[in-house]
Coordinates of C-alpha atoms and ligand atoms in Angstrom, one line a residue:
X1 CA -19.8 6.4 -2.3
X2 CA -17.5 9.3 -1.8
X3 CA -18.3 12.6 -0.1
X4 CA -16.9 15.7 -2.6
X5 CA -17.2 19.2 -0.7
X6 CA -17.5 22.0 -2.8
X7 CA -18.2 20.0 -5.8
X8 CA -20.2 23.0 -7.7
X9 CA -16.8 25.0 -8.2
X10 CA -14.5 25.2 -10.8
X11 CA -11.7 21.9 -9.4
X12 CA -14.6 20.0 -7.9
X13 CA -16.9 20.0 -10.6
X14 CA -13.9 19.4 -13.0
X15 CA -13.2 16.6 -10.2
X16 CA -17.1 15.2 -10.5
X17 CA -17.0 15.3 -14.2
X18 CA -14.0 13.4 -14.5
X19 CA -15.1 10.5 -11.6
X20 CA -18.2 9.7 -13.2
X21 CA -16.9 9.3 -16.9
X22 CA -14.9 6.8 -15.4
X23 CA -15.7 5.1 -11.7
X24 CA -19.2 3.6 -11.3
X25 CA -18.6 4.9 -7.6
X26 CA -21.5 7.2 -6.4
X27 CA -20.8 10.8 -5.6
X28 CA -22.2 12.8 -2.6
X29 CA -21.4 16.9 -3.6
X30 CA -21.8 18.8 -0.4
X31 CA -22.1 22.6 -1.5
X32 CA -23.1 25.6 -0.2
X33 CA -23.3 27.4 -3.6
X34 CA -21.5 31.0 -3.2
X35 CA -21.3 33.1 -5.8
X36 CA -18.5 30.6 -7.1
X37 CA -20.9 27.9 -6.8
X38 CA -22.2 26.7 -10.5
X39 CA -25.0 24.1 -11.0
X40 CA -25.1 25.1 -14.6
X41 CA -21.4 23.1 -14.8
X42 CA -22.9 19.8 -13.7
X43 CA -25.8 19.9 -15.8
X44 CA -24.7 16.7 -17.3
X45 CA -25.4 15.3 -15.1
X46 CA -29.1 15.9 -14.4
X47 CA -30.6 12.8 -15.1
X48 CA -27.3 10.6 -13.6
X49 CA -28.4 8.6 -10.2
X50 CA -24.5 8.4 -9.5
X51 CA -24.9 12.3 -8.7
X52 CA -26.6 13.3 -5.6
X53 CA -26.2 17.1 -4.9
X54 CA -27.0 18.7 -1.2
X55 CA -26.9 22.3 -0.7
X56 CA -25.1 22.7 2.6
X57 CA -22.5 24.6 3.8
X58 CA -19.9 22.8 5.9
X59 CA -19.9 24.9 9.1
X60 CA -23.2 23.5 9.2
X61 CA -22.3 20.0 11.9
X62 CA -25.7 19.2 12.0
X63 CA -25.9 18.8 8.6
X64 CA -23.0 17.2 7.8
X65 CA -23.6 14.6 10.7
X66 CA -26.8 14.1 9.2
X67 CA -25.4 13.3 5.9
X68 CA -22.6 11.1 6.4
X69 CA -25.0 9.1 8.9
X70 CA -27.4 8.4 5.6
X71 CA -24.5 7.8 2.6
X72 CA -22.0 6.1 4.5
X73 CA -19.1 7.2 2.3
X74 CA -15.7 5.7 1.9
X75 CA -13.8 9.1 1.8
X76 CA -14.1 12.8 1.8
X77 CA -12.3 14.8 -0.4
X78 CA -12.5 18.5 0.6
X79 CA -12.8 21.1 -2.3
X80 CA -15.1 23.8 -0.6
X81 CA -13.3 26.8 0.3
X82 CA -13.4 30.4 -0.6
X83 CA -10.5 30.2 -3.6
X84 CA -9.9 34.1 -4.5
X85 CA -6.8 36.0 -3.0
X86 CA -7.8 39.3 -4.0
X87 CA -11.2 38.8 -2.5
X88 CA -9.3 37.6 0.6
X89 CA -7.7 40.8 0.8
X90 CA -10.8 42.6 0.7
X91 CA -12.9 40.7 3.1
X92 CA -11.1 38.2 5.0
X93 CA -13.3 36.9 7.3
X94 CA -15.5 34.7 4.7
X95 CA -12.0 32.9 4.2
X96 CA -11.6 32.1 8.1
X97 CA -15.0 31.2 8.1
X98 CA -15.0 28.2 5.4
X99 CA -10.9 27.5 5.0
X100 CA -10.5 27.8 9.0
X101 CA -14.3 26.7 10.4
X102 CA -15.6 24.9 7.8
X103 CA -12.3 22.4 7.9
X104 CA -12.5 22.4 11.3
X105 CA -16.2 21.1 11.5
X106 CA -15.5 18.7 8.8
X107 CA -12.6 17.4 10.2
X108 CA -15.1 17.1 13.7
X109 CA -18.2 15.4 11.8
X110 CA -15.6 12.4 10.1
X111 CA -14.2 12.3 13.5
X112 CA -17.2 11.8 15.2
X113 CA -18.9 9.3 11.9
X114 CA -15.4 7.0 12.7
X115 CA -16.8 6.1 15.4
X116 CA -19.7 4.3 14.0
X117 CA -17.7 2.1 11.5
X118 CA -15.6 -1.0 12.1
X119 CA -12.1 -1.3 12.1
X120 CA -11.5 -2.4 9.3
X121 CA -13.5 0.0 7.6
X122 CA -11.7 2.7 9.5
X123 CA -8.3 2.1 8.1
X124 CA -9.8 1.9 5.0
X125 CA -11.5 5.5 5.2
X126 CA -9.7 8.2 3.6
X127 CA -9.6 12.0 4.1
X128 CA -8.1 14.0 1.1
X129 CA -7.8 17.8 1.5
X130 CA -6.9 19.9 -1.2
X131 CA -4.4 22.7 -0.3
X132 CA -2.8 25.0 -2.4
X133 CA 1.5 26.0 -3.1
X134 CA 0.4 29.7 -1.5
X135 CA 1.2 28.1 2.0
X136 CA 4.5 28.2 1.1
X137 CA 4.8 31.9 0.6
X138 CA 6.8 33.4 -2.2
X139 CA 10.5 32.5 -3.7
X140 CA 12.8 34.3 -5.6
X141 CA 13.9 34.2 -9.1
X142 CA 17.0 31.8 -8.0
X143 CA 15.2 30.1 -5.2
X144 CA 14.5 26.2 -5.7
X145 CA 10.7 25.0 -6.0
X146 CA 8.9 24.2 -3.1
X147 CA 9.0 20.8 -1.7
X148 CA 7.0 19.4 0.8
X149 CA 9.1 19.6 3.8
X150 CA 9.4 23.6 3.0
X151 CA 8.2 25.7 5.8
X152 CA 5.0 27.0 5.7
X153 CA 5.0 31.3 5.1
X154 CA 1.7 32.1 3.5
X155 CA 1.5 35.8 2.9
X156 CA -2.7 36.5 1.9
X157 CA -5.2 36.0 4.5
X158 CA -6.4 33.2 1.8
X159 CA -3.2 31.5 2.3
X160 CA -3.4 31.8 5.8
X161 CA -6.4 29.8 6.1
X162 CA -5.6 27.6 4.0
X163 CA -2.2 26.9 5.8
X164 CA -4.4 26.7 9.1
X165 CA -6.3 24.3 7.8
X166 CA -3.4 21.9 6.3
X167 CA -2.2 22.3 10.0
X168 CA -5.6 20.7 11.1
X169 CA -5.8 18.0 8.8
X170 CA -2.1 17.0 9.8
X171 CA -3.3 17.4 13.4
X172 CA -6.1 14.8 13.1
X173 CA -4.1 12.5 12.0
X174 CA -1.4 12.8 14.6
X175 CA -3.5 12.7 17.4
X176 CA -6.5 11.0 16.4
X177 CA -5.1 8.7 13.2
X178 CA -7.7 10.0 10.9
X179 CA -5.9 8.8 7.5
X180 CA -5.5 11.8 6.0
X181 CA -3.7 12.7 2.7
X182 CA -2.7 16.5 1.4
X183 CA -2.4 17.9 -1.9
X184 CA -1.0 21.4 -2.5
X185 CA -1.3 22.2 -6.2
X186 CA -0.1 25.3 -8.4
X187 CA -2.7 27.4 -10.4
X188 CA -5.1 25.4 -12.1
X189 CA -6.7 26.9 -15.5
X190 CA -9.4 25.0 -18.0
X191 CA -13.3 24.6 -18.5
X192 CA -15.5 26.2 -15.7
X193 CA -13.3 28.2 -14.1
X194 CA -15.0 31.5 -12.3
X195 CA -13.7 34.2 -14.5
X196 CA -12.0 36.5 -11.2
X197 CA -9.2 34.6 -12.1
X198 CA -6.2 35.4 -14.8
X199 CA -7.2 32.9 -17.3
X200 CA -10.8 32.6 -17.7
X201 CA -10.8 36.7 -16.5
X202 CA -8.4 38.0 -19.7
X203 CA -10.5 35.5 -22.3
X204 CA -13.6 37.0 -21.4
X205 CA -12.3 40.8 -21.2
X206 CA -10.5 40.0 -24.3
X207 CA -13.5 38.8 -26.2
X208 CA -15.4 41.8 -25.0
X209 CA -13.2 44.2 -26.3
X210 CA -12.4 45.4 -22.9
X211 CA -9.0 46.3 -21.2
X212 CA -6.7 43.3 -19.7
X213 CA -5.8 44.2 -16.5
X214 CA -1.7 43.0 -15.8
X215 CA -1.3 43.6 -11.9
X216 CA 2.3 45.5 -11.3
X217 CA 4.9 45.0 -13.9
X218 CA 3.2 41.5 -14.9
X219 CA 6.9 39.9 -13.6
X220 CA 5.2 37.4 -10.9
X221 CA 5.5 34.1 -11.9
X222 CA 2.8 31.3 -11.5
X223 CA 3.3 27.5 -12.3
X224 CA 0.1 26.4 -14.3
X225 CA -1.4 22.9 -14.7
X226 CA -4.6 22.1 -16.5
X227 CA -7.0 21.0 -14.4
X228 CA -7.8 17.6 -15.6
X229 CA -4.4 16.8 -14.6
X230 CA -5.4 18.3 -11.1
X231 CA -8.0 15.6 -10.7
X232 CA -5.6 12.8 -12.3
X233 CA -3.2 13.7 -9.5
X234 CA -5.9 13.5 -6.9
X235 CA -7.6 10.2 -7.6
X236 CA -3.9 8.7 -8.1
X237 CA -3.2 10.3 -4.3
X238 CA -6.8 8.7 -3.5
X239 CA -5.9 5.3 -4.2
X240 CA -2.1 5.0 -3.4
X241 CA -1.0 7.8 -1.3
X242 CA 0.1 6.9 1.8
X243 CA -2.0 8.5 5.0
X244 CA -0.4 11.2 6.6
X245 CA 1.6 12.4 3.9
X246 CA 1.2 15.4 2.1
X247 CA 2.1 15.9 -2.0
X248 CA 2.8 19.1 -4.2
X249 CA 1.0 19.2 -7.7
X250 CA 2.8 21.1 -10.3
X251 CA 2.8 21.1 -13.8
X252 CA 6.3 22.5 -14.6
X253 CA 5.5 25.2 -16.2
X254 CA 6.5 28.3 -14.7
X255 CA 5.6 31.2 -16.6
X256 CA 5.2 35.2 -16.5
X257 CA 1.8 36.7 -15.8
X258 CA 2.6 39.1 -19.2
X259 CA 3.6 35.9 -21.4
X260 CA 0.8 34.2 -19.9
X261 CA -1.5 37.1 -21.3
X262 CA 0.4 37.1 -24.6
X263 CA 0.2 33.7 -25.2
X264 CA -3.7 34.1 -24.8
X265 CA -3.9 37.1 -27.0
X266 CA -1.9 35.1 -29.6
X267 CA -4.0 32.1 -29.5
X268 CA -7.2 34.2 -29.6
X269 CA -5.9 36.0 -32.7
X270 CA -5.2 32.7 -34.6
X271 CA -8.8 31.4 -33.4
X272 CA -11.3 34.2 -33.6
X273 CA -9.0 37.5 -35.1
X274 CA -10.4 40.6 -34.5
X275 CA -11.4 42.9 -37.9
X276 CA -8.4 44.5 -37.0
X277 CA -5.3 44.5 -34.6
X278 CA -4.2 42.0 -32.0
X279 CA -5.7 41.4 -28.8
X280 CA -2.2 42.4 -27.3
X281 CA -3.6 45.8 -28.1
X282 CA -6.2 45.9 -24.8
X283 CA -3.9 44.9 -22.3
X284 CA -3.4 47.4 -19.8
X285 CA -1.0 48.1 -16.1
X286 CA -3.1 48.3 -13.5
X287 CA -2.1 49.0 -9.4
X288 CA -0.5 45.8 -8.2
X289 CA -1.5 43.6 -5.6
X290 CA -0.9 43.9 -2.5
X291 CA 1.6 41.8 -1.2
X292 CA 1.6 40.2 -4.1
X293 CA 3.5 36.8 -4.0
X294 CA 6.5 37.2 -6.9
X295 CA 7.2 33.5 -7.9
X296 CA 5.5 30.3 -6.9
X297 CA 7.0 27.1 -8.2
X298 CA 6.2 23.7 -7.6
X299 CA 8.8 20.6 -7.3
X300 CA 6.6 17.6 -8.1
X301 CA 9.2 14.7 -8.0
X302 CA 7.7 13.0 -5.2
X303 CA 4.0 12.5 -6.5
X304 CA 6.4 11.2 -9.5
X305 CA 8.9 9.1 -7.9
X306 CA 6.4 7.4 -5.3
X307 CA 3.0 7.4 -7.4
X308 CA 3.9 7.9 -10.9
X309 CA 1.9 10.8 -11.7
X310 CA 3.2 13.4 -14.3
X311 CA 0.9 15.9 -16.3
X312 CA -0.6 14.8 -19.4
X313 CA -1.0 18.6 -20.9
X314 CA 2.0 20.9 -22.2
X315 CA 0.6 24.8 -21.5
X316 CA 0.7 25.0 -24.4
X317 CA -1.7 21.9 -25.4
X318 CA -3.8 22.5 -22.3
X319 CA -4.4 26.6 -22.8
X320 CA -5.2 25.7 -26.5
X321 CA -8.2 23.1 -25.8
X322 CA -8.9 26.1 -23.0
X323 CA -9.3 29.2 -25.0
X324 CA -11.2 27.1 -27.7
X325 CA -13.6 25.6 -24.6
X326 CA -14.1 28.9 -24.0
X327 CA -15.1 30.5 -26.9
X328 CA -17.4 27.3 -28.0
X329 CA -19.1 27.7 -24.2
X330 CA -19.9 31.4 -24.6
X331 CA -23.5 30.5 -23.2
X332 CA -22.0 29.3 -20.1
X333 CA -19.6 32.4 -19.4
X334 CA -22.1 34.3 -19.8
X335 CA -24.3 33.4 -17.8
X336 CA -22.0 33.2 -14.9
X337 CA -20.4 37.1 -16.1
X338 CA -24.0 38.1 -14.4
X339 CA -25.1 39.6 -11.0
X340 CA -22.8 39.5 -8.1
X341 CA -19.7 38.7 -10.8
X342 CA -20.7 41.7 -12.0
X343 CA -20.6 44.5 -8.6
X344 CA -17.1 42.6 -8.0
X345 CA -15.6 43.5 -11.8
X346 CA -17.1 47.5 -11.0
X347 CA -15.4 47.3 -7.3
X348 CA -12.4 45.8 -7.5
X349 CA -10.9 46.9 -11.0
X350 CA -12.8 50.8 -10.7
X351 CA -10.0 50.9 -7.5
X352 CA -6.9 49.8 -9.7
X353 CA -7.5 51.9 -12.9
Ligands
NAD1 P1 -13.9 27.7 -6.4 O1 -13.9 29.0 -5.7 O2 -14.1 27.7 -7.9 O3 -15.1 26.8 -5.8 C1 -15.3 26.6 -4.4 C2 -16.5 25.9 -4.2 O4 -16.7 25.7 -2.8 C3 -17.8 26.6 -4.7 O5 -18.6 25.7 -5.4 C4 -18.5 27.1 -3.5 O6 -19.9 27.2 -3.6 C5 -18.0 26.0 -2.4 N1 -18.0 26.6 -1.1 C6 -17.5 27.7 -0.6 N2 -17.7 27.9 0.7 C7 -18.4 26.8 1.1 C8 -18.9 26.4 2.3 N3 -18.8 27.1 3.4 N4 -19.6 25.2 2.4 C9 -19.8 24.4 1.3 N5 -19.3 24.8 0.1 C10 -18.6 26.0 0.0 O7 -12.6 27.0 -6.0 P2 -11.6 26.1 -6.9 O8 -10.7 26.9 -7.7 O9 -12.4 25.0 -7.5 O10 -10.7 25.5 -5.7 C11 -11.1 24.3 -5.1 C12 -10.1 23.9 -4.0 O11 -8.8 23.8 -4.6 C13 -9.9 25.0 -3.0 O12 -9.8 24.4 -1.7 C14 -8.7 25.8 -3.4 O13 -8.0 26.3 -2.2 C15 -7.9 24.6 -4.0 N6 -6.9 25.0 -5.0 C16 -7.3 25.8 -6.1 C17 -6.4 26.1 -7.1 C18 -6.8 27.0 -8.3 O14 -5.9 27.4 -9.1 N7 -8.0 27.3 -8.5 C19 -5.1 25.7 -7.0 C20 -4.7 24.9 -5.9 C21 -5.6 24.6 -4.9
DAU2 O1 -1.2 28.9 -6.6 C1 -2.5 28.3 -6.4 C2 -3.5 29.4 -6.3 O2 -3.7 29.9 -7.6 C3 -4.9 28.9 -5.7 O3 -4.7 28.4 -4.4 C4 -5.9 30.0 -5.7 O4 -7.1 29.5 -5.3 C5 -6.0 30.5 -7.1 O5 -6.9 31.6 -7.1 C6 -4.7 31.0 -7.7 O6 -4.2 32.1 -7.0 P1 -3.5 33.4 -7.8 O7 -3.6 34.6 -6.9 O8 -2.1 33.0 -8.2 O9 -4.4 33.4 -9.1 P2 -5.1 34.6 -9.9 O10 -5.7 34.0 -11.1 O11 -5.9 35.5 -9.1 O12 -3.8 35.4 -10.3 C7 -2.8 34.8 -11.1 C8 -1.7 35.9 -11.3 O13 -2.2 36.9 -12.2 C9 -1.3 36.6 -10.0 O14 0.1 36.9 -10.0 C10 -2.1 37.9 -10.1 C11 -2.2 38.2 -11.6 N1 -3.5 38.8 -12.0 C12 -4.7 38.3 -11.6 C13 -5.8 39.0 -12.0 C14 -7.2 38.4 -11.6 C15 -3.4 40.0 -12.8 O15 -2.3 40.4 -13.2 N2 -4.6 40.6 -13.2 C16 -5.8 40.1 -12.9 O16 -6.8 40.7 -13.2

């Protein structure tokens, strides 16, 4: 069996989905189900023995001892986290908590469950964090893409965390040879995704006839890979990556927030037109972020060169079978565009207007 953390979110339960259509490998999902949490995703998964869900949060040690003690798995791969920048920069201490804490007592609990297996078995145990390209910080127009020996500069308390966690998971394997491996991916977009985020955020707005929100002059640039090439990438770093090492998932595709918007406008036109006018017509400027990161871009030659992993989705093939999920799951958006979604749209956007 493996042990997913934070397998109810958008990448995990993307992650889950994906596993079971094709390993006959068991799946533990460890989830404390935040408001990002989504048991509605893995409904498919109702009636499927392969998928055991606990609700537990992963500052909880007791818990987690408990539950690595009973399911014995092979690996963990470590989703959970709290995943919003802007959220990060209104409350940053949930973000210590789960990126910072909850790593840290992961990280403690495997330790600690090492003990009880073989040696053999302990070689053979893998621990796969999922990072993110924000550790890096932000590049200029003319700078090259981040690599993995780039210095870490994270600039939101969300990257912070999740650069203090990389630091751990490269710590434990230093000093105590955990065999860890580290993925640090660019923005991922596609089904499920909690709709805070620029995608899934302007479809819905769109579709409701309500203003698109472009932070700042709409300049910053963000490499975008679909997600199921997110998940490709991580059971290929799974099964051959070498412990220790760390790999950057991109998608080369380095685009503008505004043609990111535009594109979606002018896919959503040609799908479900509006009785008249484009949906370019809503989008508005709103106050930027602050310290918003200008350009993130993601050199992905070494997951190439030493795993043989490239995307399988163009943007422009991936953000197509997107926007079309999306409008065929309108049952599923909204019923996640309810309650505490909801207080979050009124405070955050009310302060940018
Ligand atoms: P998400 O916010 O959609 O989901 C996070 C999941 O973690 C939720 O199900 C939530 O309930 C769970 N969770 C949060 N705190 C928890 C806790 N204390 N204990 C147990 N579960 C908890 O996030 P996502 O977009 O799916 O991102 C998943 C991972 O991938 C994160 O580590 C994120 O940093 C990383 N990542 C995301 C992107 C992206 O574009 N979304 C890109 C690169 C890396
Ligand atoms: O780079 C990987 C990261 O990508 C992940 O680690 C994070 O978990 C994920 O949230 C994402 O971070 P971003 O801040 O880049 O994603 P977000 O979708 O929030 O914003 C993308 C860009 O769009 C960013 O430049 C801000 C801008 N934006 C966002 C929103 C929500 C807008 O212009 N308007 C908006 O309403």
């Amino acid at each position: 069996m493996i042990l997913v953390t934070g397998g109810a979110g958008f990448i995990g339960a993307n992650f889950i989905l994906d596993w079971l259509r094709t390993s006959d490998q068991p799946v533990l999902n460890v989830d404390k189900l935040t408001y990002a949490g989504n048991l509605q995703t893995l409904s498919p998964l109702r009636d499927n023995p392969r998928h055991v869900f606990s609700q537990v949060d992963i500052c909880d040690r007791i818990a987690l001892d408990g539950l690595l003690k009973q399911h014995a798995p092979r690996a963990v791969l470590h989703f959970a986290a709290e995943s919003h920048v802007d959220r990060s920069i209104h409350g940053p201490g949930d973000f210590v908590q789960t990126n910072l804490v909850g790593t840290f007592t992961l990280l403690e609990a495997v330790r600690s469950y090492l003990h009880t297996l073989s040696e053999a078995s302990k070689a053979r145990f893998r621990f796969l964090h999922v990072s993110t390209d924000e550790v890096y910080g932000s590049l200029s127009a003319t700078d090259p893409q981040f690599s993995e020996t780039m210095p870490y500069a994270p600039n939101s308390p969300y990257a912070a965390t999740k650069a203090g966690s990389d630091h751990l998971v490269r710590a434990y394997h230093h000093t105590y040879g955990l065999q860890t491996l580290t993925t640090n991916c660019s923005n991922n977009y596609g089904p499920y995704q909690f709709p805070e985020k620029l995608i899934p955020l302007m479809i819905a707005n769109a579709l409701a006839g309500k203003p698109l929100p472009v932070y700042g002059d709409g300049q910053n640039v963000r490499d975008w890979l679909y997600v199921g090439d997110h998940c490709s990438a991580i059971r290929e770093v799974l099964q051959h990556g070498k412990p220790g090492e760390t790999y950057n998932v991109g998608g080369w595709n380095e685009k503008k927030n505004l043609d990111v918007v535009h594109t979606l406008c002018d896919l959503l036109d040609r799908l479900k037109p509006k009785a008249s006018g484009s949906y370019r017509s809503q989008i508005i400027s709103v106050k930027d972020r602050p310290g918003h990161d200008r350009r993130y871009a993601i050199d992905a030659r070494k997951l190439e060169r030493e795993l043989g992993w490239r995307p399988a989705e163009t943007f422009e093939t991936g953000l197509a079978r997107t926007v079309q999920w999306y409008l065929d799951n309108q049952a599923w958006s909204d019923e996640v565009a309810s309650g505490e979604y909801r207080t979050w749209v009124e405070t955050h956007y009310a302060q940018r207007a």
